[in-house]
Amino acid sequence: VQLVESGGGVVRPGGSLRLSCEASGFTFEDNGISWVRQAPGKGLEWVSVINWDGGSTRYADSVKGRFTVSRDNAKNSVYLQMNSLRAEDTALYYCAREDNGVHDFWGQGTLVTVSS
Amino acid sequence: IVMTQSPASLSVSPGERVTLSCTASRSVSRNLAWYQQKPGQAPRLLIYGASTRATFVPDRFSGSGSGTDFTLTISSLQSEDFAVYYCQQYNNWPPYSFGQGTKVEIK
């Protein structure tokens, strides 16, 4: 099982960024995928989850209305569209395979820095 | 649901037994997972269902508890076990909530 995130970078407050998570080594459409973030020197914060077919999505209150998660099973990929970014969104963003709420495999993360 | 871990950090000598605690603000049944995170690495699943070890996790790691009170025990700490440990509930979501972590350091 491998999950590889990409798309991080430096963005100004109010800006947008789209993260990608490409999966391999398992039957992608069998699992949900979560995004979990970690601010520098801080703990883990769950951000969003999408179910196996994209028909169900959930968000943390801190990102609701600003972030959108989607997936393309033909490309074994999940995306996180992040709009109206704030300084407090600065973090390492991980995607993780989700199995009935358990996050059993994680990528190495992609860093998002929101700064003017 | 708020997950509270204690202690925030502890210093331990190799070979010692370590007990980490995680308390939920209300019952999460046995829907509780533990993760290990080493510096510069992604989290790794250790325990799910409060007490089931994930694949390839050594049997020195064990989990117990139900309802609101949970424990992760490392029976004999090895050098590779120095890390931060997080609990996470998946009984009532969203959100999936993590504890703030317990850092296990070398004494």
CSV table of C-alpha atoms in Angstrom, one decimal:
chain,number,residue,atom,x,y,z
A,1,VAL,CA,0.0,0.0,0.0
A,2,GLN,CA,1.3,3.4,-0.9
A,3,LEU,CA,-0.2,6.9,-0.7
A,4,VAL,CA,1.7,9.8,-2.2
A,5,GLU,CA,0.6,13.4,-1.6
A,6,SER,CA,1.5,16.3,-3.8
A,7,GLY,CA,0.4,19.9,-4.5
A,8,GLY,CA,1.6,21.6,-1.4
A,9,GLY,CA,3.4,24.9,-1.5
A,10,VAL,CA,3.4,28.5,-0.3
A,11,VAL,CA,0.2,30.5,-0.8
A,12,ARG,CA,-1.0,33.9,0.4
A,13,PRO,CA,-3.9,34.3,2.8
A,14,GLY,CA,-7.1,34.1,0.9
A,15,GLY,CA,-5.5,32.0,-1.8
A,16,SER,CA,-6.3,28.5,-3.1
A,17,LEU,CA,-4.4,25.2,-3.4
A,18,ARG,CA,-5.3,21.8,-4.6
A,19,LEU,CA,-3.7,18.8,-3.0
A,20,SER,CA,-3.6,15.3,-4.6
A,21,CYS,CA,-3.2,11.9,-3.1
A,22,GLU,CA,-2.4,9.0,-5.4
A,23,ALA,CA,-2.8,5.5,-4.1
A,24,SER,CA,-1.4,2.2,-5.2
A,25,GLY,CA,-1.1,-1.3,-3.8
A,26,PHE,CA,-4.7,-1.9,-3.0
A,27,THR,CA,-8.1,-1.9,-4.6
A,28,PHE,CA,-8.7,1.9,-4.4
A,29,GLU,CA,-12.5,1.8,-4.7
A,30,ASP,CA,-12.8,-0.4,-1.6
A,31,ASN,CA,-11.8,2.3,0.8
A,32,GLY,CA,-12.5,5.8,2.0
A,33,ILE,CA,-9.7,8.3,2.2
A,34,SER,CA,-9.2,10.9,4.9
A,35,TRP,CA,-7.1,14.0,5.0
A,36,VAL,CA,-5.4,14.7,8.3
A,37,ARG,CA,-3.1,17.7,9.0
A,38,GLN,CA,-0.4,18.5,11.4
A,39,ALA,CA,0.6,22.1,12.1
A,40,PRO,CA,4.3,22.6,12.8
A,41,GLY,CA,5.2,21.1,16.2
A,42,LYS,CA,1.6,20.2,16.9
A,43,GLY,CA,-0.7,17.2,17.0
A,44,LEU,CA,-2.9,15.5,14.4
A,45,GLU,CA,-6.1,17.1,13.2
A,46,TRP,CA,-8.6,15.3,11.0
A,47,VAL,CA,-9.7,17.5,8.1
A,48,SER,CA,-12.0,15.5,5.8
A,49,VAL,CA,-13.1,12.1,4.6
A,50,ILE,CA,-14.5,10.8,1.4
A,51,ASN,CA,-16.2,7.4,1.0
A,52,TRP,CA,-15.4,4.8,-1.6
A,53,ASP,CA,-17.4,6.3,-4.5
A,54,GLY,CA,-17.3,9.9,-3.5
A,55,GLY,CA,-21.0,9.9,-2.6
A,56,SER,CA,-20.4,10.9,1.0
A,57,THR,CA,-18.0,13.5,2.2
A,58,ARG,CA,-17.4,15.0,5.7
A,59,TYR,CA,-15.4,17.9,7.0
A,60,ALA,CA,-14.0,19.3,10.2
A,61,ASP,CA,-15.8,22.5,11.3
A,62,SER,CA,-12.5,24.4,10.9
A,63,VAL,CA,-12.6,23.9,7.1
A,64,LYS,CA,-16.2,23.4,6.3
A,65,GLY,CA,-17.3,25.7,3.4
A,66,ARG,CA,-13.7,26.3,2.4
A,67,PHE,CA,-12.3,22.9,1.5
A,68,THR,CA,-13.8,20.3,-0.9
A,69,VAL,CA,-12.7,16.7,-1.2
A,70,SER,CA,-13.3,14.6,-4.3
A,71,ARG,CA,-11.9,11.5,-5.9
A,72,ASP,CA,-11.3,9.9,-9.3
A,73,ASN,CA,-11.3,6.1,-9.0
A,74,ALA,CA,-10.1,5.7,-12.5
A,75,LYS,CA,-6.9,7.6,-11.5
A,76,ASN,CA,-6.7,6.1,-8.0
A,77,SER,CA,-6.6,9.6,-6.7
A,78,VAL,CA,-8.2,11.8,-4.1
A,79,TYR,CA,-8.1,15.6,-4.2
A,80,LEU,CA,-8.5,18.4,-1.6
A,81,GLN,CA,-9.4,21.7,-3.0
A,82,MET,CA,-8.6,24.4,-0.4
A,83,ASN,CA,-10.0,27.9,-0.8
A,84,SER,CA,-9.9,31.0,1.3
A,85,LEU,CA,-6.7,29.8,3.0
A,86,ARG,CA,-5.8,31.2,6.4
A,87,ALA,CA,-2.5,31.3,8.3
A,88,GLU,CA,-3.9,28.6,10.6
A,89,ASP,CA,-4.2,26.2,7.7
A,90,THR,CA,-0.4,26.0,7.6
A,91,ALA,CA,0.4,22.4,8.1
A,92,LEU,CA,1.7,19.1,6.8
A,93,TYR,CA,-1.3,17.5,5.1
A,94,TYR,CA,-1.5,13.7,5.1
A,95,CYS,CA,-3.8,11.4,3.2
A,96,ALA,CA,-4.7,8.2,4.9
A,97,ARG,CA,-6.6,5.1,3.9
A,98,GLU,CA,-9.7,4.9,6.1
A,99,ASP,CA,-11.3,1.6,7.0
A,100,ASN,CA,-14.5,2.0,9.2
A,101,GLY,CA,-12.9,5.0,10.9
A,102,VAL,CA,-9.4,3.4,11.3
A,103,HIS,CA,-6.6,5.1,9.4
A,104,ASP,CA,-4.4,2.1,8.5
A,105,PHE,CA,-2.0,3.5,6.0
A,106,TRP,CA,-0.7,7.0,5.6
A,107,GLY,CA,1.3,9.0,3.0
A,108,GLN,CA,4.3,11.0,3.9
A,109,GLY,CA,2.5,14.3,3.6
A,110,THR,CA,2.7,17.5,1.6
A,111,LEU,CA,3.4,20.9,3.3
A,112,VAL,CA,1.1,23.8,2.9
A,113,THR,CA,2.3,27.2,4.1
A,114,VAL,CA,-0.1,30.2,4.1
A,115,SER,CA,1.9,33.4,4.5
A,116,SER,CA,2.0,36.9,3.1
B,1,ILE,CA,-15.9,14.1,21.5
B,2,VAL,CA,-12.7,15.4,23.1
B,3,MET,CA,-9.8,13.0,23.6
B,4,THR,CA,-7.4,13.7,26.4
B,5,GLN,CA,-4.1,11.9,26.7
B,6,SER,CA,-1.9,11.8,29.8
B,7,PRO,CA,0.9,12.4,30.5
B,8,ALA,CA,1.9,14.9,27.8
B,9,SER,CA,5.4,13.5,28.0
B,10,LEU,CA,7.4,11.0,29.9
B,11,SER,CA,11.1,9.9,30.2
B,12,VAL,CA,11.7,6.2,30.2
B,13,SER,CA,14.7,3.9,30.2
B,14,PRO,CA,14.9,1.1,27.6
B,15,GLY,CA,13.5,-2.1,29.0
B,16,GLU,CA,11.0,-0.3,31.2
B,17,ARG,CA,7.2,-0.8,31.1
B,18,VAL,CA,5.2,2.2,29.8
B,19,THR,CA,1.5,2.9,30.3
B,20,LEU,CA,-0.1,5.7,28.3
B,21,SER,CA,-3.7,6.9,29.0
B,22,CYS,CA,-6.4,8.3,26.8
B,23,THR,CA,-9.8,9.5,28.1
B,24,ALA,CA,-12.8,10.3,26.0
B,25,SER,CA,-15.3,13.1,27.0
B,26,ARG,CA,-18.1,10.5,26.5
B,27,SER,CA,-18.3,6.9,25.6
B,28,VAL,CA,-16.7,5.7,22.4
B,29,SER,CA,-17.4,2.0,23.1
B,30,ARG,CA,-14.3,0.2,21.8
B,31,ASN,CA,-13.9,2.4,18.7
B,32,LEU,CA,-10.5,3.6,19.7
B,33,ALA,CA,-7.2,3.5,17.7
B,34,TRP,CA,-3.6,4.2,18.7
B,35,TYR,CA,-0.9,5.6,16.4
B,36,GLN,CA,2.8,6.0,16.7
B,37,GLN,CA,4.7,8.9,15.1
B,38,LYS,CA,8.4,9.1,14.9
B,39,PRO,CA,10.2,12.4,14.1
B,40,GLY,CA,9.9,13.2,10.4
B,41,GLN,CA,7.6,10.3,9.7
B,42,ALA,CA,4.0,9.8,9.1
B,43,PRO,CA,1.8,8.2,11.8
B,44,ARG,CA,1.6,4.4,11.9
B,45,LEU,CA,-1.4,2.5,13.1
B,46,LEU,CA,-0.6,0.3,16.2
B,47,ILE,CA,-3.9,-0.7,17.7
B,48,TYR,CA,-7.6,-0.5,16.6
B,49,GLY,CA,-10.8,-1.7,18.3
B,50,ALA,CA,-9.1,-0.7,21.6
B,51,SER,CA,-7.0,-3.8,21.8
B,52,THR,CA,-6.4,-5.4,18.3
B,53,ARG,CA,-2.8,-5.0,17.1
B,54,ALA,CA,-2.4,-3.9,13.5
B,55,THR,CA,-0.3,-6.1,11.1
B,56,PHE,CA,3.4,-6.4,12.0
B,57,VAL,CA,3.0,-4.6,15.3
B,58,PRO,CA,5.2,-6.3,18.0
B,59,ASP,CA,3.3,-8.0,20.8
B,60,ARG,CA,5.0,-5.8,23.4
B,61,PHE,CA,2.3,-3.2,22.4
B,62,SER,CA,-1.1,-3.9,23.9
B,63,GLY,CA,-4.2,-1.8,24.3
B,64,SER,CA,-7.1,-2.0,26.7
B,65,GLY,CA,-10.2,-0.2,27.8
B,66,SER,CA,-13.7,0.6,26.7
B,67,GLY,CA,-16.2,3.4,27.1
B,68,THR,CA,-14.2,6.5,28.1
B,69,ASP,CA,-10.9,5.1,29.5
B,70,PHE,CA,-8.2,3.5,27.4
B,71,THR,CA,-4.6,2.5,27.9
B,72,LEU,CA,-1.7,1.7,25.6
B,73,THR,CA,1.0,-0.4,27.3
B,74,ILE,CA,4.5,-1.1,26.0
B,75,SER,CA,5.8,-4.0,28.0
B,76,SER,CA,9.5,-3.5,27.6
B,77,LEU,CA,10.5,-0.3,25.8
B,78,GLN,CA,12.9,-0.6,22.9
B,79,SER,CA,15.0,2.1,21.4
B,80,GLU,CA,12.8,2.2,18.3
B,81,ASP,CA,9.7,2.9,20.5
B,82,PHE,CA,10.7,6.5,21.4
B,83,ALA,CA,8.0,8.5,19.6
B,84,VAL,CA,4.8,10.4,20.0
B,85,TYR,CA,1.7,8.3,20.5
B,86,TYR,CA,-1.8,9.4,19.6
B,87,CYS,CA,-5.2,8.0,20.3
B,88,GLN,CA,-8.2,8.5,18.0
B,89,GLN,CA,-11.9,7.8,18.4
B,90,TYR,CA,-14.1,6.7,15.6
B,91,ASN,CA,-17.3,6.0,17.4
B,92,ASN,CA,-19.0,9.4,16.9
B,93,TRP,CA,-18.0,11.3,13.7
B,94,PRO,CA,-17.5,13.7,12.2
B,95,PRO,CA,-15.1,14.6,13.4
B,96,TYR,CA,-12.7,11.8,13.9
B,97,SER,CA,-10.9,13.2,17.0
B,98,PHE,CA,-7.3,12.7,18.1
B,99,GLY,CA,-5.8,13.2,21.5
B,100,GLN,CA,-3.0,15.7,21.8
B,101,GLY,CA,-0.3,13.1,22.0
B,102,THR,CA,2.1,11.6,24.5
B,103,LYS,CA,5.8,12.0,23.8
B,104,VAL,CA,7.9,9.1,25.1
B,105,GLU,CA,11.5,10.2,25.5
B,106,ILE,CA,14.7,8.5,26.5
B,107,LYS,CA,15.7,8.9,30.1
